[in-house]
Every structure is written in structure tokens, then in C-alpha cells.
JSON list of C-alpha atoms in Angstrom, two decimals:
[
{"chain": "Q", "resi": 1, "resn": "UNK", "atom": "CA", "xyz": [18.98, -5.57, 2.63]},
{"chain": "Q", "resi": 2, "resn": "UNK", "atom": "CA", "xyz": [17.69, -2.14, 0.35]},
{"chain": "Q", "resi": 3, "resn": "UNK", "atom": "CA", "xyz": [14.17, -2.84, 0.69]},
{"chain": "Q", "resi": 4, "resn": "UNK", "atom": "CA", "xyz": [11.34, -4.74, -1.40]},
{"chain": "Q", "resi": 5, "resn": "UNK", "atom": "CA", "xyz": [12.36, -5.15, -5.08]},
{"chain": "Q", "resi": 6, "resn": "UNK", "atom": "CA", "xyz": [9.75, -5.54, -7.70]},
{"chain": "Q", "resi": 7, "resn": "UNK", "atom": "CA", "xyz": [10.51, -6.70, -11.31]},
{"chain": "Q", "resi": 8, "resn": "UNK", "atom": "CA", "xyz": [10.30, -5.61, -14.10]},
{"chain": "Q", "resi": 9, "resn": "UNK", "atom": "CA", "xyz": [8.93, -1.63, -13.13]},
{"chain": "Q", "resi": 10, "resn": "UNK", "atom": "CA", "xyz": [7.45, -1.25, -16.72]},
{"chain": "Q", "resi": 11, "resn": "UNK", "atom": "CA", "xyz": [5.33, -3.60, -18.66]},
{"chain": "Q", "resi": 12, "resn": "UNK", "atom": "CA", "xyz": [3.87, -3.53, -21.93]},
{"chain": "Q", "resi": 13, "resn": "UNK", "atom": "CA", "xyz": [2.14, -6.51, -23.51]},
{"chain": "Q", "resi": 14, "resn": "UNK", "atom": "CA", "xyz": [-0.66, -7.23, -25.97]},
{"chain": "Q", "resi": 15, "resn": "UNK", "atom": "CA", "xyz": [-4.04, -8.05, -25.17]},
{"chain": "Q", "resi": 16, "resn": "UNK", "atom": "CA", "xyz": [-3.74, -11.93, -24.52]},
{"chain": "Q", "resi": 17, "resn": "UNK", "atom": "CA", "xyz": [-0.37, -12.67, -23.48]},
{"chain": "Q", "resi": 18, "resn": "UNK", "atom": "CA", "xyz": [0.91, -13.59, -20.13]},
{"chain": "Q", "resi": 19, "resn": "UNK", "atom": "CA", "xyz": [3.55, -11.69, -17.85]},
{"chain": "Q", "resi": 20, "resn": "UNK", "atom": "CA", "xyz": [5.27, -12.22, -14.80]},
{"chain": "Q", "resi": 21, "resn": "UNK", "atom": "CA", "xyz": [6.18, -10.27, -12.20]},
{"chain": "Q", "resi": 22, "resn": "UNK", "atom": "CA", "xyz": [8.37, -10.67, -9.62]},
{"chain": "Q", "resi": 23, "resn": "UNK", "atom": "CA", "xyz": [8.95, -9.34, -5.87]},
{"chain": "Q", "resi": 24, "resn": "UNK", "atom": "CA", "xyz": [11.63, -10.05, -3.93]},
{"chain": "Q", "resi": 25, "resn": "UNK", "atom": "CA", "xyz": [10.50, -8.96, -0.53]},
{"chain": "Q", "resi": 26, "resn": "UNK", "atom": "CA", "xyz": [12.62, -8.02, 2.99]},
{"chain": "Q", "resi": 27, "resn": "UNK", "atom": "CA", "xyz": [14.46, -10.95, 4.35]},
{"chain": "Q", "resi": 28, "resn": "UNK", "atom": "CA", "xyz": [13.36, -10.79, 7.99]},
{"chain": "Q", "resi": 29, "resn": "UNK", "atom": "CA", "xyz": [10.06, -10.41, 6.71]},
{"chain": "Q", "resi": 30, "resn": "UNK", "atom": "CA", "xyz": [7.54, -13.83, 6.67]},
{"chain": "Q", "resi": 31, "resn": "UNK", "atom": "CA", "xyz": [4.68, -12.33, 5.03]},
{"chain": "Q", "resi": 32, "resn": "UNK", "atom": "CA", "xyz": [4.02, -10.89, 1.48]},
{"chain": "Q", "resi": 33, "resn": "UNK", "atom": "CA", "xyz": [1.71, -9.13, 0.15]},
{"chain": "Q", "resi": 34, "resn": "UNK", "atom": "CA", "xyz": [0.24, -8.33, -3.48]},
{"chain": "Q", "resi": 35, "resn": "UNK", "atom": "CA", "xyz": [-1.81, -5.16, -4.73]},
{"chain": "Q", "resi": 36, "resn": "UNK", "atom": "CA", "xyz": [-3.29, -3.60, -7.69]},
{"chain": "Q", "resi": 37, "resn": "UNK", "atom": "CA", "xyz": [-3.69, 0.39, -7.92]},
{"chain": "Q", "resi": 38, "resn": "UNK", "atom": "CA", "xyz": [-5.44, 2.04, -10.47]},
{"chain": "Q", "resi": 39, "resn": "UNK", "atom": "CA", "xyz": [-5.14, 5.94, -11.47]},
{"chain": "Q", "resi": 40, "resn": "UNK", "atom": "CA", "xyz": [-6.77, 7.92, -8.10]},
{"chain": "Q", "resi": 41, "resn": "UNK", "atom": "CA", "xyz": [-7.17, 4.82, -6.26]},
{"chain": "Q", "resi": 42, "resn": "UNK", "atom": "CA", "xyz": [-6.23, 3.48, -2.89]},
{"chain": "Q", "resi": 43, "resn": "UNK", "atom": "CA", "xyz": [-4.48, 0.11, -3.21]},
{"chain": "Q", "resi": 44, "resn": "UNK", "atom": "CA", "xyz": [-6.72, -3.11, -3.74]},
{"chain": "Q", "resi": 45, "resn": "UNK", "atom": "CA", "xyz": [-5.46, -6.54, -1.92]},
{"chain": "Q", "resi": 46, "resn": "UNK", "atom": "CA", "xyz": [-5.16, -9.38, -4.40]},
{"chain": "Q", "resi": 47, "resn": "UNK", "atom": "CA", "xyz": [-3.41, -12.00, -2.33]},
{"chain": "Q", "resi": 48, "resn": "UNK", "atom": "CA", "xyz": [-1.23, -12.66, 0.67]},
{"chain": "Q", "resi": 49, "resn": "UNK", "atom": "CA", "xyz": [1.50, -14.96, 1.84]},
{"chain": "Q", "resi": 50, "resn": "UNK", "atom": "CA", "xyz": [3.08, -16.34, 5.17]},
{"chain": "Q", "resi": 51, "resn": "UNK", "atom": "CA", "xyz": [5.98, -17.94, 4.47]},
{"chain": "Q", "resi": 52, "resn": "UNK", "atom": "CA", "xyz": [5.20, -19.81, 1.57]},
{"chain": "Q", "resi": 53, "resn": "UNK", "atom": "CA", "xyz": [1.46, -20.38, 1.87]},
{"chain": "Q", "resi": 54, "resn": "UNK", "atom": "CA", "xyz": [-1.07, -18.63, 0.31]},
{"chain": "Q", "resi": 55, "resn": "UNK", "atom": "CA", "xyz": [-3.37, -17.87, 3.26]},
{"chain": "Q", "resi": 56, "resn": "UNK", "atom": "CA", "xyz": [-5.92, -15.56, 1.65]},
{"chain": "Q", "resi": 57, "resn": "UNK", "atom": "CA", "xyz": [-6.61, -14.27, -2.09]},
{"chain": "Q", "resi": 58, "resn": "UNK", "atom": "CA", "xyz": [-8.97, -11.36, -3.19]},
{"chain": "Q", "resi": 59, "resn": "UNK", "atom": "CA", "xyz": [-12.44, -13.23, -4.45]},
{"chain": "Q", "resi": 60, "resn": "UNK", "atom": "CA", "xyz": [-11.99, -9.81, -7.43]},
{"chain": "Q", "resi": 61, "resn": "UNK", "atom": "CA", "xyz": [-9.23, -11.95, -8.41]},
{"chain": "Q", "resi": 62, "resn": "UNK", "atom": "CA", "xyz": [-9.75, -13.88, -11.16]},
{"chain": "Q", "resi": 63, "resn": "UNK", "atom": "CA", "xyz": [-8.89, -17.50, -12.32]},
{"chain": "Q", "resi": 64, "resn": "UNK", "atom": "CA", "xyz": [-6.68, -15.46, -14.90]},
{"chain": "Q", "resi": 65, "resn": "UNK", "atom": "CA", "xyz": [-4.21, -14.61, -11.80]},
{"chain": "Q", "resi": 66, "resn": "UNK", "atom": "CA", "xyz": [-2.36, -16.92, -9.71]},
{"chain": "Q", "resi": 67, "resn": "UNK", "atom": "CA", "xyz": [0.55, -16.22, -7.26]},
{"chain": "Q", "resi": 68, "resn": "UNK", "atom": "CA", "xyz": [3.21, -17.91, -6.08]},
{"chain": "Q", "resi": 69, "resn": "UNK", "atom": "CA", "xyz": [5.85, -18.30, -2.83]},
{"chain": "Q", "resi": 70, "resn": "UNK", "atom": "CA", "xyz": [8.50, -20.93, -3.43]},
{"chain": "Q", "resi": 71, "resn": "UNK", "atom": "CA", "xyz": [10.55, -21.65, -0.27]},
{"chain": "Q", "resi": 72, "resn": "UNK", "atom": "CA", "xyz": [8.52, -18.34, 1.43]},
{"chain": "Q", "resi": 73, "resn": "UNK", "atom": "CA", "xyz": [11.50, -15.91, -0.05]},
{"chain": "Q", "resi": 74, "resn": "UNK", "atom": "CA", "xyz": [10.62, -14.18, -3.48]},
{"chain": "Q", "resi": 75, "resn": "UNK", "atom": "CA", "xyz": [6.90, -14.39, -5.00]},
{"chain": "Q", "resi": 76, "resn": "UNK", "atom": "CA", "xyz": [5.62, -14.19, -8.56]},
{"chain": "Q", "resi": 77, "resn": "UNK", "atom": "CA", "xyz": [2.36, -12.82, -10.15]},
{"chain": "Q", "resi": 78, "resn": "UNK", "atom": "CA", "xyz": [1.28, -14.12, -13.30]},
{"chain": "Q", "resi": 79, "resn": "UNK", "atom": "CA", "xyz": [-1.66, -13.02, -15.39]},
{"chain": "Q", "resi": 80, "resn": "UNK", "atom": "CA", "xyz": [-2.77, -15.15, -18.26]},
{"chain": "Q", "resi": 81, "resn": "UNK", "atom": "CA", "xyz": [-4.69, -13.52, -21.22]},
{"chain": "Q", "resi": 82, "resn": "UNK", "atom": "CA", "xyz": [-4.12, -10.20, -20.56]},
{"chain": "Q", "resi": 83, "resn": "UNK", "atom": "CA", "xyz": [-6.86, -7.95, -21.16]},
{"chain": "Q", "resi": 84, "resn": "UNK", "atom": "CA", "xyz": [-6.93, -4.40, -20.91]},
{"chain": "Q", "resi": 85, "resn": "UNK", "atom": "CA", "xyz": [-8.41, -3.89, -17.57]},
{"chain": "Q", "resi": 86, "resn": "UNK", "atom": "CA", "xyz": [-5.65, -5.50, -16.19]},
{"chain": "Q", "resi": 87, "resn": "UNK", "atom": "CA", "xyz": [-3.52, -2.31, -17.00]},
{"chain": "Q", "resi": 88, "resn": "UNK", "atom": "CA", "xyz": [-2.58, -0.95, -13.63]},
{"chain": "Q", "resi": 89, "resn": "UNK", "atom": "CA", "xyz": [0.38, -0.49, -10.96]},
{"chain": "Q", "resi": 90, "resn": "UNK", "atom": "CA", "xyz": [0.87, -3.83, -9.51]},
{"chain": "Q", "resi": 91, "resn": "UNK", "atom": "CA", "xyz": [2.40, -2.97, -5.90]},
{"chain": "Q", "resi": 92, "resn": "UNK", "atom": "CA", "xyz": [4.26, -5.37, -3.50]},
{"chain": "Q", "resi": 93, "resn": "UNK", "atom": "CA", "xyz": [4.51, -5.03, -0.14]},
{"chain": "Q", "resi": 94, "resn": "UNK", "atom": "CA", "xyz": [6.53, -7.37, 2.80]},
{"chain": "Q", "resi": 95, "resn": "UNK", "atom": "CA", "xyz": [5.85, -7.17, 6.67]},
{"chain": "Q", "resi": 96, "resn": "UNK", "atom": "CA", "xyz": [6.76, -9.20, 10.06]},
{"chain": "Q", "resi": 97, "resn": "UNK", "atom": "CA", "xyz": [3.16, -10.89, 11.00]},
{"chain": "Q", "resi": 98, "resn": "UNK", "atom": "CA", "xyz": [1.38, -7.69, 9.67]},
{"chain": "Q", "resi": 99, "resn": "UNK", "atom": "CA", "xyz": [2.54, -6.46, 12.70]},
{"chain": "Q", "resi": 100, "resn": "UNK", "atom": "CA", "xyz": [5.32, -3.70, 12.38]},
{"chain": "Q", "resi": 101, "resn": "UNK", "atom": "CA", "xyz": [4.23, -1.65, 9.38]},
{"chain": "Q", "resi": 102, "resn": "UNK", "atom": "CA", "xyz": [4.61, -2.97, 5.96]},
{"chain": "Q", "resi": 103, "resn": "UNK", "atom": "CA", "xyz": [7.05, -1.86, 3.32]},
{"chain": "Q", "resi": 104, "resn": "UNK", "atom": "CA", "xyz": [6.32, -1.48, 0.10]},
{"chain": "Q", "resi": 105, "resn": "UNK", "atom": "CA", "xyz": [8.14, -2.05, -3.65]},
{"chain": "Q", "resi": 106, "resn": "UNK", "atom": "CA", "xyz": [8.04, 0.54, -5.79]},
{"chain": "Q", "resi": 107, "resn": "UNK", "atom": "CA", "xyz": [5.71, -1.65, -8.38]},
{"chain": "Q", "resi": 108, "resn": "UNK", "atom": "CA", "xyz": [5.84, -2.78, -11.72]},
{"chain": "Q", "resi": 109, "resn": "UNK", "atom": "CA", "xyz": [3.28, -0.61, -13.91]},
{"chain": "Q", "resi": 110, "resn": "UNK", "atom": "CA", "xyz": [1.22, -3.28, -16.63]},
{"chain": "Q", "resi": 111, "resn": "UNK", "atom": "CA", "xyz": [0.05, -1.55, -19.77]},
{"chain": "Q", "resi": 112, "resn": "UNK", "atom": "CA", "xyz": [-1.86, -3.90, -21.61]},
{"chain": "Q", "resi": 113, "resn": "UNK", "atom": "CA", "xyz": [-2.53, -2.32, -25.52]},
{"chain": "B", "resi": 1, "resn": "UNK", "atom": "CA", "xyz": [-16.58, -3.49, 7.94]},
{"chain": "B", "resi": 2, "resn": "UNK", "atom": "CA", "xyz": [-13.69, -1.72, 8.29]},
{"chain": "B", "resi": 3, "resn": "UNK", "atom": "CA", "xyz": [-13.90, 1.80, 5.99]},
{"chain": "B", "resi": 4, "resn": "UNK", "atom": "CA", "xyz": [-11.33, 4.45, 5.98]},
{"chain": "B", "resi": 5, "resn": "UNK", "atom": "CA", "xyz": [-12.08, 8.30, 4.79]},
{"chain": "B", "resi": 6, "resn": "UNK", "atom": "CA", "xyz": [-9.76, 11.00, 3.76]},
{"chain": "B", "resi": 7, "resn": "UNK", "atom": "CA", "xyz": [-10.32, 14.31, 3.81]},
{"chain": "B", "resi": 8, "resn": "UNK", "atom": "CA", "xyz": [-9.72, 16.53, 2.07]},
{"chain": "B", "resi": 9, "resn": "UNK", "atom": "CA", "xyz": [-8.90, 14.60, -1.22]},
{"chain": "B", "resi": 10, "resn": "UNK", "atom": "CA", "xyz": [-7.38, 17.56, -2.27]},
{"chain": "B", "resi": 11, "resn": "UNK", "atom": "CA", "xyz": [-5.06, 20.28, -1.19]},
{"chain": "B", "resi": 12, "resn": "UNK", "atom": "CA", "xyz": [-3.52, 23.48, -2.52]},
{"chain": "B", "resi": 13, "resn": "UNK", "atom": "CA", "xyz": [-1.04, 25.81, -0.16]},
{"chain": "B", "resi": 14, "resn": "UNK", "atom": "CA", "xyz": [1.33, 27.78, -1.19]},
{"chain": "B", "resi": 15, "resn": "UNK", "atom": "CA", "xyz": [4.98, 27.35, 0.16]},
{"chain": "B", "resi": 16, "resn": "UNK", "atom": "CA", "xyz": [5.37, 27.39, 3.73]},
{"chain": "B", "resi": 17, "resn": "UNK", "atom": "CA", "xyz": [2.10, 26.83, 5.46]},
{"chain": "B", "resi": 18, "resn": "UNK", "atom": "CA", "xyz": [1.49, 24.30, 8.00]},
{"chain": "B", "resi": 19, "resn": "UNK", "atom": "CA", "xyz": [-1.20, 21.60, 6.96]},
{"chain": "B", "resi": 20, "resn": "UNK", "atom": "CA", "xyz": [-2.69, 19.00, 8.35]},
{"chain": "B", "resi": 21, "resn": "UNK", "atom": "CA", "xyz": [-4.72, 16.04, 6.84]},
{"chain": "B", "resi": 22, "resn": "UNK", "atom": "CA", "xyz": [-7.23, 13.89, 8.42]},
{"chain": "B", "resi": 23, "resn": "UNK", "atom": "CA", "xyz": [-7.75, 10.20, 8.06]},
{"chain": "B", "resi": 24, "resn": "UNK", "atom": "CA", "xyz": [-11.11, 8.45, 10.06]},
{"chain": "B", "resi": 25, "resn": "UNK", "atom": "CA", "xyz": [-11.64, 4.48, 10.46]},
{"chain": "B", "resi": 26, "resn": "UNK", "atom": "CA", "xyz": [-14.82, 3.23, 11.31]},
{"chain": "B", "resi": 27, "resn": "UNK", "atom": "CA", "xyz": [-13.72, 0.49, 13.72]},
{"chain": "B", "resi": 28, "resn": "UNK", "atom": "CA", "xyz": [-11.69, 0.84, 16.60]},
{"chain": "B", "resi": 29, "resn": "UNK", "atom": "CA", "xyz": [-9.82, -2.58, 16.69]},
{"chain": "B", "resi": 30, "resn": "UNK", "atom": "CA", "xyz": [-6.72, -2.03, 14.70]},
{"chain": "B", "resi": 31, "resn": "UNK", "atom": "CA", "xyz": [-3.16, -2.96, 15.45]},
{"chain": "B", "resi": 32, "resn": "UNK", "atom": "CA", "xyz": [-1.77, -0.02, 13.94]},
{"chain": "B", "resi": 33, "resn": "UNK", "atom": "CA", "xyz": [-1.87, 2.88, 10.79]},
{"chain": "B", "resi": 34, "resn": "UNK", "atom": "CA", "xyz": [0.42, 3.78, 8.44]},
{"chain": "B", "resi": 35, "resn": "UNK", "atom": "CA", "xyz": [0.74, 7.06, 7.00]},
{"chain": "B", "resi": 36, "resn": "UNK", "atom": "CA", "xyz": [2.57, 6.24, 3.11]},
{"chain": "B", "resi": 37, "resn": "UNK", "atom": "CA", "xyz": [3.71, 9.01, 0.64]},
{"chain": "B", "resi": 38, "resn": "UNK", "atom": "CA", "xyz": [3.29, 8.33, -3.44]},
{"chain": "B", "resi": 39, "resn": "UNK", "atom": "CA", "xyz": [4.58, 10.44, -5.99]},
{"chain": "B", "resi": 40, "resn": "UNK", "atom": "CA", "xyz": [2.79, 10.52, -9.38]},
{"chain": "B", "resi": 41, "resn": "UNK", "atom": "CA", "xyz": [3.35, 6.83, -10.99]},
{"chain": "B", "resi": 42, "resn": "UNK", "atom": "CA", "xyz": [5.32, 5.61, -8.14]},
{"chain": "B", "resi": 43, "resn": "UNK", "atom": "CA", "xyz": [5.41, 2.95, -5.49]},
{"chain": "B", "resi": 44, "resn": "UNK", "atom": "CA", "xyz": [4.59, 3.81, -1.98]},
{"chain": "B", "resi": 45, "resn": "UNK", "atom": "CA", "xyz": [6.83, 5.37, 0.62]},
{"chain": "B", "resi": 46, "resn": "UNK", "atom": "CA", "xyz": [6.08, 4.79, 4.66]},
{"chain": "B", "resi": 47, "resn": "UNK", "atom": "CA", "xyz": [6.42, 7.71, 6.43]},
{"chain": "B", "resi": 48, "resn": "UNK", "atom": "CA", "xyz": [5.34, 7.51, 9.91]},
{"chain": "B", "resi": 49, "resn": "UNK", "atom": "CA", "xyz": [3.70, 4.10, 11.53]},
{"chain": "B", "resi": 50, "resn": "UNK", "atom": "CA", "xyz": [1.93, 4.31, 14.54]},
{"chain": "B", "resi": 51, "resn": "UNK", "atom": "CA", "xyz": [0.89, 1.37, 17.32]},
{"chain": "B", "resi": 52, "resn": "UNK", "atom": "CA", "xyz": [-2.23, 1.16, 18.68]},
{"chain": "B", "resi": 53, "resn": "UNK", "atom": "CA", "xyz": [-0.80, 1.79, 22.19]},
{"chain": "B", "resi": 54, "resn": "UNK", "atom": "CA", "xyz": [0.85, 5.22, 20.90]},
{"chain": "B", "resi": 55, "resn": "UNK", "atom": "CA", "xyz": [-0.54, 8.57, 20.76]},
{"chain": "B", "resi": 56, "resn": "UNK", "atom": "CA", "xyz": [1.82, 9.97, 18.07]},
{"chain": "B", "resi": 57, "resn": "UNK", "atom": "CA", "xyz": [4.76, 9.76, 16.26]},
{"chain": "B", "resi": 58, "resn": "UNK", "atom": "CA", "xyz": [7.37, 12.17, 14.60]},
{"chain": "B", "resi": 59, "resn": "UNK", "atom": "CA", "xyz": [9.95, 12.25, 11.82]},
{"chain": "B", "resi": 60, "resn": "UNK", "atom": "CA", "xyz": [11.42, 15.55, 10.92]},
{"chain": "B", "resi": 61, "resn": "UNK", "atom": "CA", "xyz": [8.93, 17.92, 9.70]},
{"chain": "B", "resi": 62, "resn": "UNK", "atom": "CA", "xyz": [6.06, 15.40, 10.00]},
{"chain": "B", "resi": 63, "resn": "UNK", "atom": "CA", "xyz": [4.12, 14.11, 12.96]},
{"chain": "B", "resi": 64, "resn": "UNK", "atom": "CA", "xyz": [1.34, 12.12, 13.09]},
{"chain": "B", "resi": 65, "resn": "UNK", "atom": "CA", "xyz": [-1.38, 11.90, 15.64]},
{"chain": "B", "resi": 66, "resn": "UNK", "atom": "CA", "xyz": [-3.82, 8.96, 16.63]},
{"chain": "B", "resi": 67, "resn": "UNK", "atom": "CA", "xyz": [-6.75, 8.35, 18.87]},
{"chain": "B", "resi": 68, "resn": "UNK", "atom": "CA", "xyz": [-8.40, 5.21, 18.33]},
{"chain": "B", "resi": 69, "resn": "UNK", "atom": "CA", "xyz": [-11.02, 5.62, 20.68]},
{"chain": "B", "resi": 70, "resn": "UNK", "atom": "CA", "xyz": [-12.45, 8.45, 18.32]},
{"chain": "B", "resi": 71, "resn": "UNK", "atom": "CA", "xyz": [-11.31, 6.77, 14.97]},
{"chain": "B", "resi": 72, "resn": "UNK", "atom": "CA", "xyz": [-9.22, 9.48, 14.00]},
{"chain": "B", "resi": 73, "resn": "UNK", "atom": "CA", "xyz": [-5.40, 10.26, 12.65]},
{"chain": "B", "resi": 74, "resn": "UNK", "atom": "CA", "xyz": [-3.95, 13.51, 11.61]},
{"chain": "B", "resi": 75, "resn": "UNK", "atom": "CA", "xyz": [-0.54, 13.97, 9.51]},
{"chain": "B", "resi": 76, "resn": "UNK", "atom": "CA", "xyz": [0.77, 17.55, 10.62]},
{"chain": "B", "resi": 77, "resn": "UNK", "atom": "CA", "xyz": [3.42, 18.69, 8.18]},
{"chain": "B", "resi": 78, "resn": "UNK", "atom": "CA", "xyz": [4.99, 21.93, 9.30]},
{"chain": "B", "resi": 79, "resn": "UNK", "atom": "CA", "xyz": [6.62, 24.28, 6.95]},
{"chain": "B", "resi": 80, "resn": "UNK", "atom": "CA", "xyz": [5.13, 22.78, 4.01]},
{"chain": "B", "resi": 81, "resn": "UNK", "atom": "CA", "xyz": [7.79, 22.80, 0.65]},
{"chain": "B", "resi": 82, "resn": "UNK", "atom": "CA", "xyz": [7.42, 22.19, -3.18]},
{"chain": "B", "resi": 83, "resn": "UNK", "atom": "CA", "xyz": [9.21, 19.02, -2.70]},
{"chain": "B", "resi": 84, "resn": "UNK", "atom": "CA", "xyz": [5.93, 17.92, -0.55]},
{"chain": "B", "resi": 85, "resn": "UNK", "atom": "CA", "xyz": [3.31, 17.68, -3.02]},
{"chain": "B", "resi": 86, "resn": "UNK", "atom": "CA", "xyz": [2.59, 14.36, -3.48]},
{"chain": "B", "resi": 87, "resn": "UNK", "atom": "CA", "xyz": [-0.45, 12.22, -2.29]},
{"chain": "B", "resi": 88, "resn": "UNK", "atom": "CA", "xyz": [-1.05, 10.85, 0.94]},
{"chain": "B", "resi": 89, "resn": "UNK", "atom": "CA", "xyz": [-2.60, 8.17, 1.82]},
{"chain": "B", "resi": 90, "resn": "UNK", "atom": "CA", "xyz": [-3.28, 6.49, 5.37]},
{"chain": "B", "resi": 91, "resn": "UNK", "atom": "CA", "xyz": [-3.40, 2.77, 5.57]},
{"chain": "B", "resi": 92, "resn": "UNK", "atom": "CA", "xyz": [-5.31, 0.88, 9.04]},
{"chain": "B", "resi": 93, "resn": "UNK", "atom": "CA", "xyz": [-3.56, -1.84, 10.27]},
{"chain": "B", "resi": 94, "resn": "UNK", "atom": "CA", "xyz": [-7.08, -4.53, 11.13]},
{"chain": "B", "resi": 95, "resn": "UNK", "atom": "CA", "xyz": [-7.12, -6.43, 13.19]},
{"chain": "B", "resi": 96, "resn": "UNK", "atom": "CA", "xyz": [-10.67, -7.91, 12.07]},
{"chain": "B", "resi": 97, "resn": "UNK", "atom": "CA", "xyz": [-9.39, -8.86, 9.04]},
{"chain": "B", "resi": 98, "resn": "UNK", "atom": "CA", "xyz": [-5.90, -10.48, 9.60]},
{"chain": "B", "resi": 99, "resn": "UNK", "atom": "CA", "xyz": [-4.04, -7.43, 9.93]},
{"chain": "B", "resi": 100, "resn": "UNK", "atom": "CA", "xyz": [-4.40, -6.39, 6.29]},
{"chain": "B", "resi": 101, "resn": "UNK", "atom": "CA", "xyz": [-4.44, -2.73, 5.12]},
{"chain": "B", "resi": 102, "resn": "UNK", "atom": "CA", "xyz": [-7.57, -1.28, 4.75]},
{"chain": "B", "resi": 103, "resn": "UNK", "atom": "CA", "xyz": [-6.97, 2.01, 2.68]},
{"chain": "B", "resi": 104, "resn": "UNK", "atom": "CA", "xyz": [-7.99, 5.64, 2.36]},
{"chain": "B", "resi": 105, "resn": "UNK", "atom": "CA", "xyz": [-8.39, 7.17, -1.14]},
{"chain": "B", "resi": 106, "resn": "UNK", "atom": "CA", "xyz": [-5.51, 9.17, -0.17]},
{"chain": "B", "resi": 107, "resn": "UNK", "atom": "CA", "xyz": [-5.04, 13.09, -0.03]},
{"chain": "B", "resi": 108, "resn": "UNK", "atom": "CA", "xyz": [-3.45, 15.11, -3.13]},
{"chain": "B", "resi": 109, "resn": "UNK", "atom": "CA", "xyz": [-0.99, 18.04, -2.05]},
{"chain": "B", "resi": 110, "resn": "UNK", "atom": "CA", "xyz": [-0.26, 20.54, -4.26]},
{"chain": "B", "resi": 111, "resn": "UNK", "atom": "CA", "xyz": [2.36, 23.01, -2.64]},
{"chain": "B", "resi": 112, "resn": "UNK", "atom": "CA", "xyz": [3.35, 26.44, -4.48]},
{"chain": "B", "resi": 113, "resn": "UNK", "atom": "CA", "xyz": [6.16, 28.00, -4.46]}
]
């Protein structure tokens, strides 16, 4: 196991489209985790998964995101009608109950033009 | 409300010095912190993690200090090189909010050789 893997690491889209991104998290790991990080900021939580539920999500998330476990292994992000706020470094980060330190993916950066 | 501080959000040394950089939580009740690493458009790298039931921790030329009772953590890195300029930030472990990661803006380090 090398770690969390996030997919793809660059994005570009135009305003209105939809992407999808993809972290495969560690394997011993039952929780999941999904950020946003914009330039000079700390990392903001969007959502969270144990196993495959969805046990809390962000209420600055809007009805334009939506997240997804299947079978509690990898996870998927989706953003519908981009707009260009969205543009940011969308991080991914895996960890055993929150309990042991959490690693992190080395993101997939949205530009949205 | 959990709230974590940084300081100082910046730092310039030249090559060499020892530094240290301060993190403070407002509430005591945290499983653990997390000291990460990020390089300019990049993911985030743990360095050091430390329980709530340790004092410190070390790796190399790093160590990093904690005392919860006083809401403080300090990242000592001795020896400081070129390669080390990056920013930090320090991530609390709460455990008033589900053990999510309440973050610190995150010191930038600016070593010269």
C-alpha cells in the first residue's frame, strides 16, 4: 500500500461542466475524508466517510457537490455546474477512527475558466 | 468552538538557524495534533503526530512538543536547510467534533542559503 491516491492531480474545465474526482484511500483505513484548500488557506472539511456511510457533510457544501463511498474502499467527488469559485485544491485524506493521524493525497487541483 | 492559531504566519532565516513555530488550540479535549508539511501547490505531508497522552515526539531534525493543559504545540527544527522552506501547518485532532481536523492557517518558511 503507497499511500492515499487522488485522481486526476490537474483539472481544467469550463464554467458549467461536471468533474469527478477520485481518491483511493489506505486499505486498513475505515474512514475518509474530503477537503477544499484555497491559495493561503488552512484546509476546509467538506464531507466524511466511515466505511461507506456518509456520516457528516460541510453545511458550505452545496447541493452542487455530492460524494460518494461504494463498498467503503475508494470515494468520488463530483461537482455539477462548475463555477469559478469552485477552483481550488481538492485534498483527500484516510485515517483509522480519526484516531492515529490521518494521511493525506496529494490532491487534485480544479481550475474552473 | 474549537480555534487553532499560528504564529508567526511567516518566517525568514537564513541557512542553519534553529526555529521553532508555535501552534495554540483553544480547547483542551483533543485526541491528538498533527504537525503536516506543504510545498507550494502540493498535497500535504505528516510529519510528526502526537497523542494526547505524549509530551513530544521526534523525527530526525524535527521534534515537536505538546502540552494540552496550556493549549500549546511547538515544531523545533534544528539546523534549518533550503530544502525546509515550505509551510507548516498544525492540524488538532477534536475530540468535540468527531475527531475531525480543526486547522491552523499554517506557518510560511522561507530559509536562505
Amino acid at each position: 500500500d503507497t499511500g492515499v491516491s487522488q485522481d486526476p492531480r490537474h483539472k481544467i474545465t469550463k464554467r458549467g461542466q461536471n468533474v469527478t474526482f477520485r481518491c483511493d484511500p489506505i486499505s486498513e483505513h475505515n474512514r475518509l475524508y474530503w477537503y477544499r484548500q484555497t491559495l493561503g488557506q488552512g484546509p476546509e472539511f467538506l464531507t466524511y466517510f466511515q466505511n461507506e456511510a456518509q456520516l457528516e457533510k460541510s453545511r458550505l457544501l452545496s447541493d452542487r457537490f455530492s460524494a460518494e463511498r461504494p463498498k467503503g474502499s475508494f470515494s468520488t467527488l463530483e461537482i455539477q455546474r462548475t463555477e469559478q469559485g469552485d477552483s481550488a485544491m481538492y485534498l483527500c485524506a484516510s485515517s483509522f477512527e480519526g484516531l492515529y493521524g490521518y494521511t493525506f493525497g496529494s490532491g487534485t487541483r480544479l481550475t474552473v475558466v | 468552538k474549537q480555534e487553532v492559531t499560528q504564529i508567526p504566519a511567516a518566517l525568514s532565516v537564513p541557512e542553519g538557524e534553529n526555529l521553532v513555530l508555535n501552534c495554540s488550540f483553544t480547547d483542551s479535549a483533543i485526541y491528538n495534533l498533527q504537525w503536516f508539511r506543504q510545498d507550494p501547490g502540493k498535497g500535504l505531508t505528516s510529519l510528526l503526530l502526537i497523542q494526547s497522552s505524549q509530551r513530544e515526539q521526534t523525527s530526525g531534525r524535527l521534534n515537536a512538543s505538546l502540552d494540552k493543559s496550556s493549549g500549546r504545540s511547538t515544531l523545533y527544527i534544528a539546523a534549518s536547510q533550503p530544502g525546509d522552506s515550505a509551510t507548516y501547518l498544525c492540524a488538532v485532532n477534536d475530540a468535540g467534533n468527531n475527531r475531525k481536523l480543526i486547522w491552523g492557517l499554517g506557518t510560511s518558511l522561507a530559509v536562505n542559503p
